[in-house]
PDB file of C-alpha atoms in Angstrom:
ATOM      1  CA  MET R 953     127.970 104.308  93.570  1.00 51.00           C
ATOM      2  CA  LYS R 954     126.389 101.088  94.786  1.00 64.00           C
ATOM      3  CA  ARG R 955     127.099  98.197  92.452  1.00 74.00           C
ATOM      4  CA  ARG R 956     124.022  96.307  91.276  1.00 81.00           C
ATOM      5  CA  SER R 957     123.943  92.507  91.267  1.00 88.00           C
ATOM      6  CA  LYS R 958     123.974  90.531  88.018  1.00 91.00           C
ATOM      7  CA  ARG R 959     120.429  89.392  88.800  1.00 92.00           C
ATOM      8  CA  TYR R 960     119.275  93.011  89.195  1.00 92.00           C
ATOM      9  CA  GLU R 961     120.935  94.011  85.927  1.00 92.00           C
ATOM     10  CA  SER R 962     119.397  91.031  84.141  1.00 93.00           C
ATOM     11  CA  ASN R 963     115.942  91.854  85.495  1.00 94.00           C
ATOM     12  CA  SER R 964     116.357  95.484  84.411  1.00 93.00           C
ATOM     13  CA  LYS R 965     116.990  94.369  80.834  1.00 93.00           C
ATOM     14  CA  SER R 966     113.897  92.147  80.733  1.00 93.00           C
ATOM     15  CA  PHE R 967     111.478  95.080  80.311  1.00 95.00           C
ATOM     16  CA  ASP R 968     111.397  98.658  79.026  1.00 95.00           C
ATOM     17  CA  CYS R 969     112.407 100.784  82.047  1.00 93.00           C
ATOM     18  CA  SER R 970     111.234 103.984  80.338  1.00 93.00           C
ATOM     19  CA  LYS R 971     107.688 102.733  79.748  1.00 95.00           C
ATOM     20  CA  GLN R 972     104.696 103.089  82.065  1.00 95.00           C
ATOM     21  CA  TYR R 973     102.667  99.912  82.480  1.00 95.00           C
ATOM     22  CA  VAL R 974      99.149  99.122  83.613  1.00 94.00           C
ATOM     23  CA  LEU R 975      99.151  97.465  87.023  1.00 95.00           C
ATOM     24  CA  GLU R 976      98.285  93.972  85.802  1.00 95.00           C
ATOM     25  CA  GLU R 977     101.144  93.980  83.287  1.00 96.00           C
ATOM     26  CA  ALA R 978     103.609  95.394  85.820  1.00 96.00           C
ATOM     27  CA  ILE R 979     102.870  92.590  88.274  1.00 96.00           C
ATOM     28  CA  ARG R 980     103.244  90.019  85.502  1.00 97.00           C
ATOM     29  CA  ILE R 981     106.688  91.460  84.687  1.00 97.00           C
ATOM     30  CA  LEU R 982     107.692  91.459  88.356  1.00 97.00           C
ATOM     31  CA  LYS R 983     106.625  87.827  88.779  1.00 96.00           C
ATOM     32  CA  GLY R 984     108.814  86.958  85.795  1.00 95.00           C
ATOM     33  CA  PHE R 985     111.976  88.390  87.349  1.00 95.00           C
ATOM     34  CA  ALA R 986     114.726  86.033  88.480  1.00 93.00           C
ATOM     35  CA  PRO R 987     113.999  85.669  92.219  1.00 90.00           C
ATOM     36  CA  ALA R 988     116.234  86.356  95.198  1.00 91.00           C
ATOM     37  CA  LYS R 989     117.144  83.609  97.658  1.00 92.00           C
ATOM     38  CA  PHE R 990     114.347  84.689  99.997  1.00 94.00           C
ATOM     39  CA  ASP R 991     110.671  85.542  99.624  1.00 94.00           C
ATOM     40  CA  GLU R 992     110.904  89.245  98.816  1.00 95.00           C
ATOM     41  CA  SER R 993     108.261  91.716  99.924  1.00 95.00           C
ATOM     42  CA  VAL R 994     106.488  93.665  97.173  1.00 97.00           C
ATOM     43  CA  GLU R 995     105.639  97.336  97.507  1.00 96.00           C
ATOM     44  CA  LEU R 996     104.182 100.356  95.775  1.00 97.00           C
ATOM     45  CA  ASN R 997     106.358 103.467  95.802  1.00 97.00           C
ATOM     46  CA  PHE R 998     104.500 106.754  95.376  1.00 97.00           C
ATOM     47  CA  ARG R 999     105.737 110.286  94.735  1.00 97.00           C
ATOM     48  CA  LEU R1000     102.907 112.549  95.859  1.00 96.00           C
ATOM     49  CA  GLY R1001     102.004 116.082  94.848  1.00 95.00           C
ATOM     50  CA  ILE R1002     101.768 117.267  98.439  1.00 96.00           C
ATOM     51  CA  ARG R1003     103.736 119.880 100.340  1.00 94.00           C
ATOM     52  CA  ALA R1004     105.429 117.575 102.808  1.00 93.00           C
ATOM     53  CA  ASP R1005     106.324 120.433 105.142  1.00 93.00           C
ATOM     54  CA  GLN R1006     102.633 121.263 105.636  1.00 94.00           C
ATOM     55  CA  SER R1007     101.034 119.114 108.341  1.00 92.00           C
ATOM     56  CA  ASN R1008      97.577 119.425 106.770  1.00 94.00           C
ATOM     57  CA  GLU R1009      98.878 117.793 103.587  1.00 95.00           C
ATOM     58  CA  ASN R1010     100.533 114.785 105.200  1.00 94.00           C
ATOM     59  CA  VAL R1011      99.013 111.492 104.106  1.00 95.00           C
ATOM     60  CA  ARG R1012      98.220 108.760 106.583  1.00 90.00           C
ATOM     61  CA  GLY R1013      95.786 105.903 106.311  1.00 91.00           C
ATOM     62  CA  VAL R1014      94.956 102.251 106.817  1.00 90.00           C
ATOM     63  CA  THR R1015      93.466  99.468 104.760  1.00 93.00           C
ATOM     64  CA  THR R1016      93.045  95.714 104.951  1.00 92.00           C
ATOM     65  CA  LEU R1017      94.629  93.687 102.171  1.00 95.00           C
ATOM     66  CA  PRO R1018      92.240  90.972 100.923  1.00 94.00           C
ATOM     67  CA  HIS R1019      94.999  88.349 100.836  1.00 95.00           C
ATOM     68  CA  GLY R1020      97.039  89.508 103.817  1.00 92.00           C
ATOM     69  CA  THR R1021     100.642  90.671 103.890  1.00 91.00           C
ATOM     70  CA  GLY R1022     102.384  87.312 103.906  1.00 90.00           C
ATOM     71  CA  LYS R1023     104.006  88.259 107.183  1.00 87.00           C
ATOM     72  CA  THR R1024     103.298  87.036 110.696  1.00 89.00           C
ATOM     73  CA  VAL R1025     102.636  90.211 112.682  1.00 92.00           C
ATOM     74  CA  LYS R1026     103.399  90.346 116.399  1.00 96.00           C
ATOM     75  CA  VAL R1027     100.894  92.602 118.155  1.00 97.00           C
ATOM     76  CA  LEU R1028     101.409  94.342 121.494  1.00 98.00           C
ATOM     77  CA  CYS R1029      98.244  95.563 123.198  1.00 98.00           C
ATOM     78  CA  PHE R1030      98.183  97.968 126.126  1.00 98.00           C
ATOM     79  CA  ALA R1031      95.010  97.207 128.068  1.00 97.00           C
ATOM     80  CA  LYS R1032      93.580  96.346 131.462  1.00 96.00           C
ATOM     81  CA  GLY R1033      90.708  94.278 132.810  1.00 95.00           C
ATOM     82  CA  GLU R1034      88.055  93.171 130.340  1.00 96.00           C
ATOM     83  CA  ALA R1035      89.851  94.811 127.402  1.00 97.00           C
ATOM     84  CA  GLN R1036      92.956  92.807 128.285  1.00 96.00           C
ATOM     85  CA  ARG R1037      91.002  89.561 128.183  1.00 97.00           C
ATOM     86  CA  ALA R1038      89.409  90.551 124.861  1.00 97.00           C
ATOM     87  CA  ALA R1039      92.844  91.295 123.384  1.00 97.00           C
ATOM     88  CA  GLN R1040      94.166  87.915 124.466  1.00 97.00           C
ATOM     89  CA  ALA R1041      91.162  86.152 122.942  1.00 97.00           C
ATOM     90  CA  ALA R1042      91.689  88.052 119.668  1.00 97.00           C
ATOM     91  CA  GLY R1043      95.233  86.718 119.358  1.00 96.00           C
ATOM     92  CA  ALA R1044      97.452  89.562 120.585  1.00 97.00           C
ATOM     93  CA  ASP R1045     100.979  88.269 121.180  1.00 97.00           C
ATOM     94  CA  TYR R1046     101.623  90.490 124.191  1.00 98.00           C
ATOM     95  CA  VAL R1047      98.969  92.056 126.413  1.00 98.00           C
ATOM     96  CA  GLY R1048      99.474  94.121 129.525  1.00 96.00           C
ATOM     97  CA  ALA R1049      99.685  97.543 131.081  1.00 96.00           C
ATOM     98  CA  GLU R1050     102.425  99.215 133.123  1.00 95.00           C
ATOM     99  CA  GLU R1051     104.739  96.214 132.904  1.00 96.00           C
ATOM    100  CA  TYR R1052     104.912  96.550 129.100  1.00 97.00           C
ATOM    101  CA  VAL R1053     105.325 100.326 129.289  1.00 97.00           C
ATOM    102  CA  LYS R1054     108.399  99.631 131.418  1.00 96.00           C
ATOM    103  CA  LYS R1055     109.729  96.944 129.042  1.00 97.00           C
ATOM    104  CA  VAL R1056     109.418  99.186 125.976  1.00 97.00           C
ATOM    105  CA  SER R1057     111.014 102.131 127.797  1.00 96.00           C
ATOM    106  CA  GLU R1058     113.971  99.846 128.561  1.00 96.00           C
ATOM    107  CA  GLY R1059     114.464  98.975 124.898  1.00 96.00           C
ATOM    108  CA  TRP R1060     112.318  95.889 124.283  1.00 97.00           C
ATOM    109  CA  MET R1061     110.906  96.000 120.739  1.00 97.00           C
ATOM    110  CA  ASP R1062     109.888  92.434 119.851  1.00 96.00           C
ATOM    111  CA  PHE R1063     106.617  93.445 118.146  1.00 96.00           C
ATOM    112  CA  ASP R1064     105.390  94.809 114.807  1.00 93.00           C
ATOM    113  CA  ALA R1065     102.186  96.650 115.738  1.00 95.00           C
ATOM    114  CA  VAL R1066     100.740  98.328 118.818  1.00 97.00           C
ATOM    115  CA  VAL R1067      97.112  98.695 119.888  1.00 97.00           C
ATOM    116  CA  ALA R1068      95.990 100.580 122.991  1.00 97.00           C
ATOM    117  CA  HIS R1069      92.794 101.031 124.961  1.00 97.00           C
ATOM    118  CA  PRO R1070      92.094 104.767 125.521  1.00 97.00           C
ATOM    119  CA  GLU R1071      92.508 104.414 129.288  1.00 96.00           C
ATOM    120  CA  MET R1072      96.168 103.477 128.710  1.00 96.00           C
ATOM    121  CA  MET R1073      97.149 106.559 126.700  1.00 95.00           C
ATOM    122  CA  ARG R1074      98.265 108.586 129.704  1.00 94.00           C
ATOM    123  CA  ASP R1075     100.697 105.799 130.606  1.00 94.00           C
ATOM    124  CA  ILE R1076     102.063 105.152 127.125  1.00 94.00           C
ATOM    125  CA  SER R1077     102.356 108.814 126.096  1.00 94.00           C
ATOM    126  CA  LYS R1078     105.870 108.705 127.572  1.00 93.00           C
ATOM    127  CA  LEU R1079     106.786 106.157 124.868  1.00 96.00           C
ATOM    128  CA  GLY R1080     106.179 108.625 122.036  1.00 94.00           C
ATOM    129  CA  LYS R1081     109.872 109.244 121.385  1.00 95.00           C
ATOM    130  CA  ILE R1082     110.476 105.500 121.125  1.00 96.00           C
ATOM    131  CA  LEU R1083     107.414 104.338 119.193  1.00 95.00           C
ATOM    132  CA  GLY R1084     106.779 107.482 117.126  1.00 91.00           C
ATOM    133  CA  PRO R1085     109.893 107.402 114.899  1.00 90.00           C
ATOM    134  CA  ARG R1086     109.199 103.727 114.173  1.00 90.00           C
ATOM    135  CA  GLY R1087     105.603 104.403 113.146  1.00 86.00           C
ATOM    136  CA  LEU R1088     104.313 102.312 116.042  1.00 93.00           C
ATOM    137  CA  MET R1089     102.713 104.921 118.308  1.00 95.00           C
ATOM    138  CA  PRO R1090      98.982 104.160 118.675  1.00 95.00           C
ATOM    139  CA  THR R1091      96.681 106.909 117.426  1.00 92.00           C
ATOM    140  CA  PRO R1092      92.902 107.310 117.088  1.00 92.00           C
ATOM    141  CA  LYS R1093      93.385 108.378 113.453  1.00 85.00           C
ATOM    142  CA  THR R1094      94.496 104.890 112.435  1.00 86.00           C
ATOM    143  CA  GLY R1095      92.160 103.113 114.825  1.00 90.00           C
ATOM    144  CA  THR R1096      94.950 101.750 117.011  1.00 95.00           C
ATOM    145  CA  VAL R1097      93.626 103.649 120.035  1.00 97.00           C
ATOM    146  CA  THR R1098      90.228 102.061 120.470  1.00 97.00           C
ATOM    147  CA  THR R1099      87.808 100.509 122.913  1.00 96.00           C
ATOM    148  CA  ASP R1100      87.359  97.664 120.382  1.00 96.00           C
ATOM    149  CA  VAL R1101      90.885  96.323 120.808  1.00 97.00           C
ATOM    150  CA  ASP R1102      89.833  92.807 119.803  1.00 96.00           C
ATOM    151  CA  LYS R1103      88.425  93.988 116.449  1.00 95.00           C
ATOM    152  CA  THR R1104      91.563  95.971 115.596  1.00 96.00           C
ATOM    153  CA  ILE R1105      93.860  93.108 116.590  1.00 97.00           C
ATOM    154  CA  ARG R1106      91.980  90.681 114.336  1.00 95.00           C
ATOM    155  CA  GLU R1107      92.210  93.152 111.447  1.00 93.00           C
ATOM    156  CA  ILE R1108      95.965  93.562 111.917  1.00 93.00           C
ATOM    157  CA  LYS R1109      96.456  89.814 112.085  1.00 93.00           C
ATOM    158  CA  SER R1110      94.428  89.313 108.894  1.00 90.00           C
ATOM    159  CA  GLY R1111      96.253  91.871 106.731  1.00 90.00           C
ATOM    160  CA  ARG R1112      95.543  95.386 107.974  1.00 90.00           C
ATOM    161  CA  ILE R1113      98.324  97.806 107.015  1.00 91.00           C
ATOM    162  CA  GLU R1114      99.123 101.435 107.771  1.00 89.00           C
ATOM    163  CA  PHE R1115     100.863 103.915 105.495  1.00 93.00           C
ATOM    164  CA  LYS R1116     102.264 107.393 105.959  1.00 91.00           C
ATOM    165  CA  SER R1117     103.943 109.921 103.679  1.00 94.00           C
ATOM    166  CA  ASP R1118     107.521 110.902 104.495  1.00 94.00           C
ATOM    167  CA  LYS R1119     109.399 114.211 104.551  1.00 93.00           C
ATOM    168  CA  THR R1120     110.150 114.014 100.820  1.00 96.00           C
ATOM    169  CA  ALA R1121     106.488 113.465  99.785  1.00 96.00           C
ATOM    170  CA  GLY R1122     107.211 109.798  99.213  1.00 96.00           C
ATOM    171  CA  LEU R1123     104.937 106.998 100.375  1.00 97.00           C
ATOM    172  CA  HIS R1124     105.724 103.284 100.421  1.00 96.00           C
ATOM    173  CA  VAL R1125     103.119 100.549 100.826  1.00 96.00           C
ATOM    174  CA  ARG R1126     104.035  96.881 101.139  1.00 94.00           C
ATOM    175  CA  PHE R1127     101.238  94.713  99.789  1.00 96.00           C
ATOM    176  CA  GLY R1128     102.499  91.136  99.670  1.00 95.00           C
ATOM    177  CA  ARG R1129     105.305  88.722  98.840  1.00 95.00           C
ATOM    178  CA  ARG R1130     106.869  87.479  95.618  1.00 95.00           C
ATOM    179  CA  SER R1131     105.433  84.033  96.383  1.00 95.00           C
ATOM    180  CA  PHE R1132     101.859  85.382  96.078  1.00 97.00           C
ATOM    181  CA  SER R1133      99.985  84.575  92.878  1.00 97.00           C
ATOM    182  CA  GLU R1134      99.588  87.322  90.267  1.00 96.00           C
ATOM    183  CA  GLU R1135      95.876  87.467  91.056  1.00 97.00           C
ATOM    184  CA  ASN R1136      96.416  87.925  94.795  1.00 97.00           C
ATOM    185  CA  LEU R1137      99.100  90.565  94.273  1.00 97.00           C
ATOM    186  CA  LEU R1138      96.777  92.408  91.895  1.00 96.00           C
ATOM    187  CA  ASP R1139      93.891  92.346  94.390  1.00 96.00           C
ATOM    188  CA  ASN R1140      96.139  93.582  97.200  1.00 96.00           C
ATOM    189  CA  ALA R1141      97.704  96.304  95.051  1.00 96.00           C
ATOM    190  CA  LYS R1142      94.299  97.617  93.989  1.00 95.00           C
ATOM    191  CA  ALA R1143      93.183  97.771  97.629  1.00 95.00           C
ATOM    192  CA  ALA R1144      96.352  99.652  98.593  1.00 96.00           C
ATOM    193  CA  ILE R1145      96.089 102.116  95.693  1.00 96.00           C
ATOM    194  CA  ARG R1146      92.426 102.767  96.431  1.00 95.00           C
ATOM    195  CA  ALA R1147      93.254 103.498 100.076  1.00 95.00           C
ATOM    196  CA  VAL R1148      96.023 105.945  99.129  1.00 96.00           C
ATOM    197  CA  ILE R1149      93.734 107.760  96.683  1.00 95.00           C
ATOM    198  CA  ASP R1150      90.962 107.931  99.295  1.00 94.00           C
ATOM    199  CA  SER R1151      93.454 109.444 101.761  1.00 94.00           C
ATOM    200  CA  LYS R1152      94.111 112.546  99.646  1.00 94.00           C
ATOM    201  CA  PRO R1153      94.240 115.584 101.966  1.00 95.00           C
ATOM    202  CA  SER R1154      91.624 118.228 101.215  1.00 93.00           C
ATOM    203  CA  ALA R1155      94.395 120.857 101.280  1.00 94.00           C
ATOM    204  CA  CYS R1156      96.276 119.169  98.426  1.00 93.00           C
ATOM    205  CA  LYS R1157      95.763 120.984  95.119  1.00 90.00           C
ATOM    206  CA  GLY R1158      96.672 119.798  91.634  1.00 88.00           C
ATOM    207  CA  ASP R1159      97.882 116.298  90.800  1.00 90.00           C
ATOM    208  CA  TYR R1160      97.904 114.165  93.932  1.00 94.00           C
ATOM    209  CA  ILE R1161      99.855 111.192  92.573  1.00 94.00           C
ATOM    210  CA  LYS R1162     102.866 112.347  90.563  1.00 94.00           C
ATOM    211  CA  ARG R1163     104.572 108.996  90.031  1.00 95.00           C
ATOM    212  CA  VAL R1164     104.182 105.438  91.243  1.00 96.00           C
ATOM    213  CA  SER R1165     106.122 102.247  90.682  1.00 96.00           C
ATOM    214  CA  VAL R1166     106.004  98.661  91.896  1.00 97.00           C
ATOM    215  CA  ALA R1167     109.037  96.654  92.990  1.00 97.00           C
ATOM    216  CA  SER R1168     110.127  93.772  95.168  1.00 96.00           C
ATOM    217  CA  SER R1169     112.863  94.046  97.806  1.00 92.00           C
ATOM    218  CA  GLN R1170     115.746  93.558  95.369  1.00 92.00           C
ATOM    219  CA  SER R1171     114.213  94.288  91.973  1.00 95.00           C
ATOM    220  CA  PRO R1172     114.181  97.358  89.735  1.00 95.00           C
ATOM    221  CA  GLY R1173     111.060  99.501  89.939  1.00 96.00           C
ATOM    222  CA  ILE R1174     108.406  99.156  87.247  1.00 97.00           C
ATOM    223  CA  LYS R1175     106.648 102.431  86.480  1.00 96.00           C
ATOM    224  CA  LEU R1176     102.861 102.423  86.549  1.00 96.00           C
ATOM    225  CA  ARG R1177     100.689 104.432  84.202  1.00 93.00           C
ATOM    226  CA  THR R1178      99.010 107.356  85.928  1.00 84.00           C
ATOM    227  CA  THR R1179      96.364 109.811  84.808  1.00 64.00           C
ATOM    228  CA  SER R1180      96.104 112.773  87.169  1.00 39.00           C
ATOM    229  CA  MET R1181      95.067 111.288  90.533  1.00 41.00           C
ATOM    230  CA  THR R1182      94.025 107.886  89.267  1.00 51.00           C
ATOM    231  CA  VAL R1183      96.241 104.875  88.769  1.00 48.00           C
ATOM    232  CA  VAL R1184      95.099 103.152  85.588  1.00 43.00           C
ATOM    233  CA  ASP R1185      95.154  99.448  86.354  1.00 45.00           C
ATOM    234  CA  GLY R1186      93.595  98.147  83.185  1.00 44.00           C
TER     235      GLY R1186
END
């Protein structure tokens, strides 16, 4: 069994682990934890009432956090011609066509998000086995395959996030850093929760959100109060 740090154990004793809290109170508790030596990311951890083995019940969505993610995101854009120039103007870190397909196929992965113009999909389809498992493969469903590459790049740079349920019906959404104010974390968390609720598959029956907690990278999870599908945030 993995041994917990003294800081983790101390933080665990600072609140009632068996209780469910409203979102505002949970964030206040988290902000009161003894911090790590780095600026931890903060995330929501959901257990969903979906059948994870059914493709029509998988959850996938996007949203833009009002106060950003606290992380500098490196964006790779596959585009040519005018779209390439638009991507560069929008702030993409890497923009190109076949030369970047070749670099990625050879193992280069110095980026956090990928956007593609539709005309590039035939070329980058061969990268599916590399980008797919990392959640980086562009797709029309999340708006990362688009003719408006500049718009999507600006959204990603300003706090746009993607989320996707896993094979165990879990879903994890990072929504900020420990250094964020309580107010900014609360705003971001509400935006993330709203996006997850709005992404409920039509095939999902019964309670959609079974459990949800909030935690930072090295903190214990704080359970949030839930009522059926709705997270009660006070």
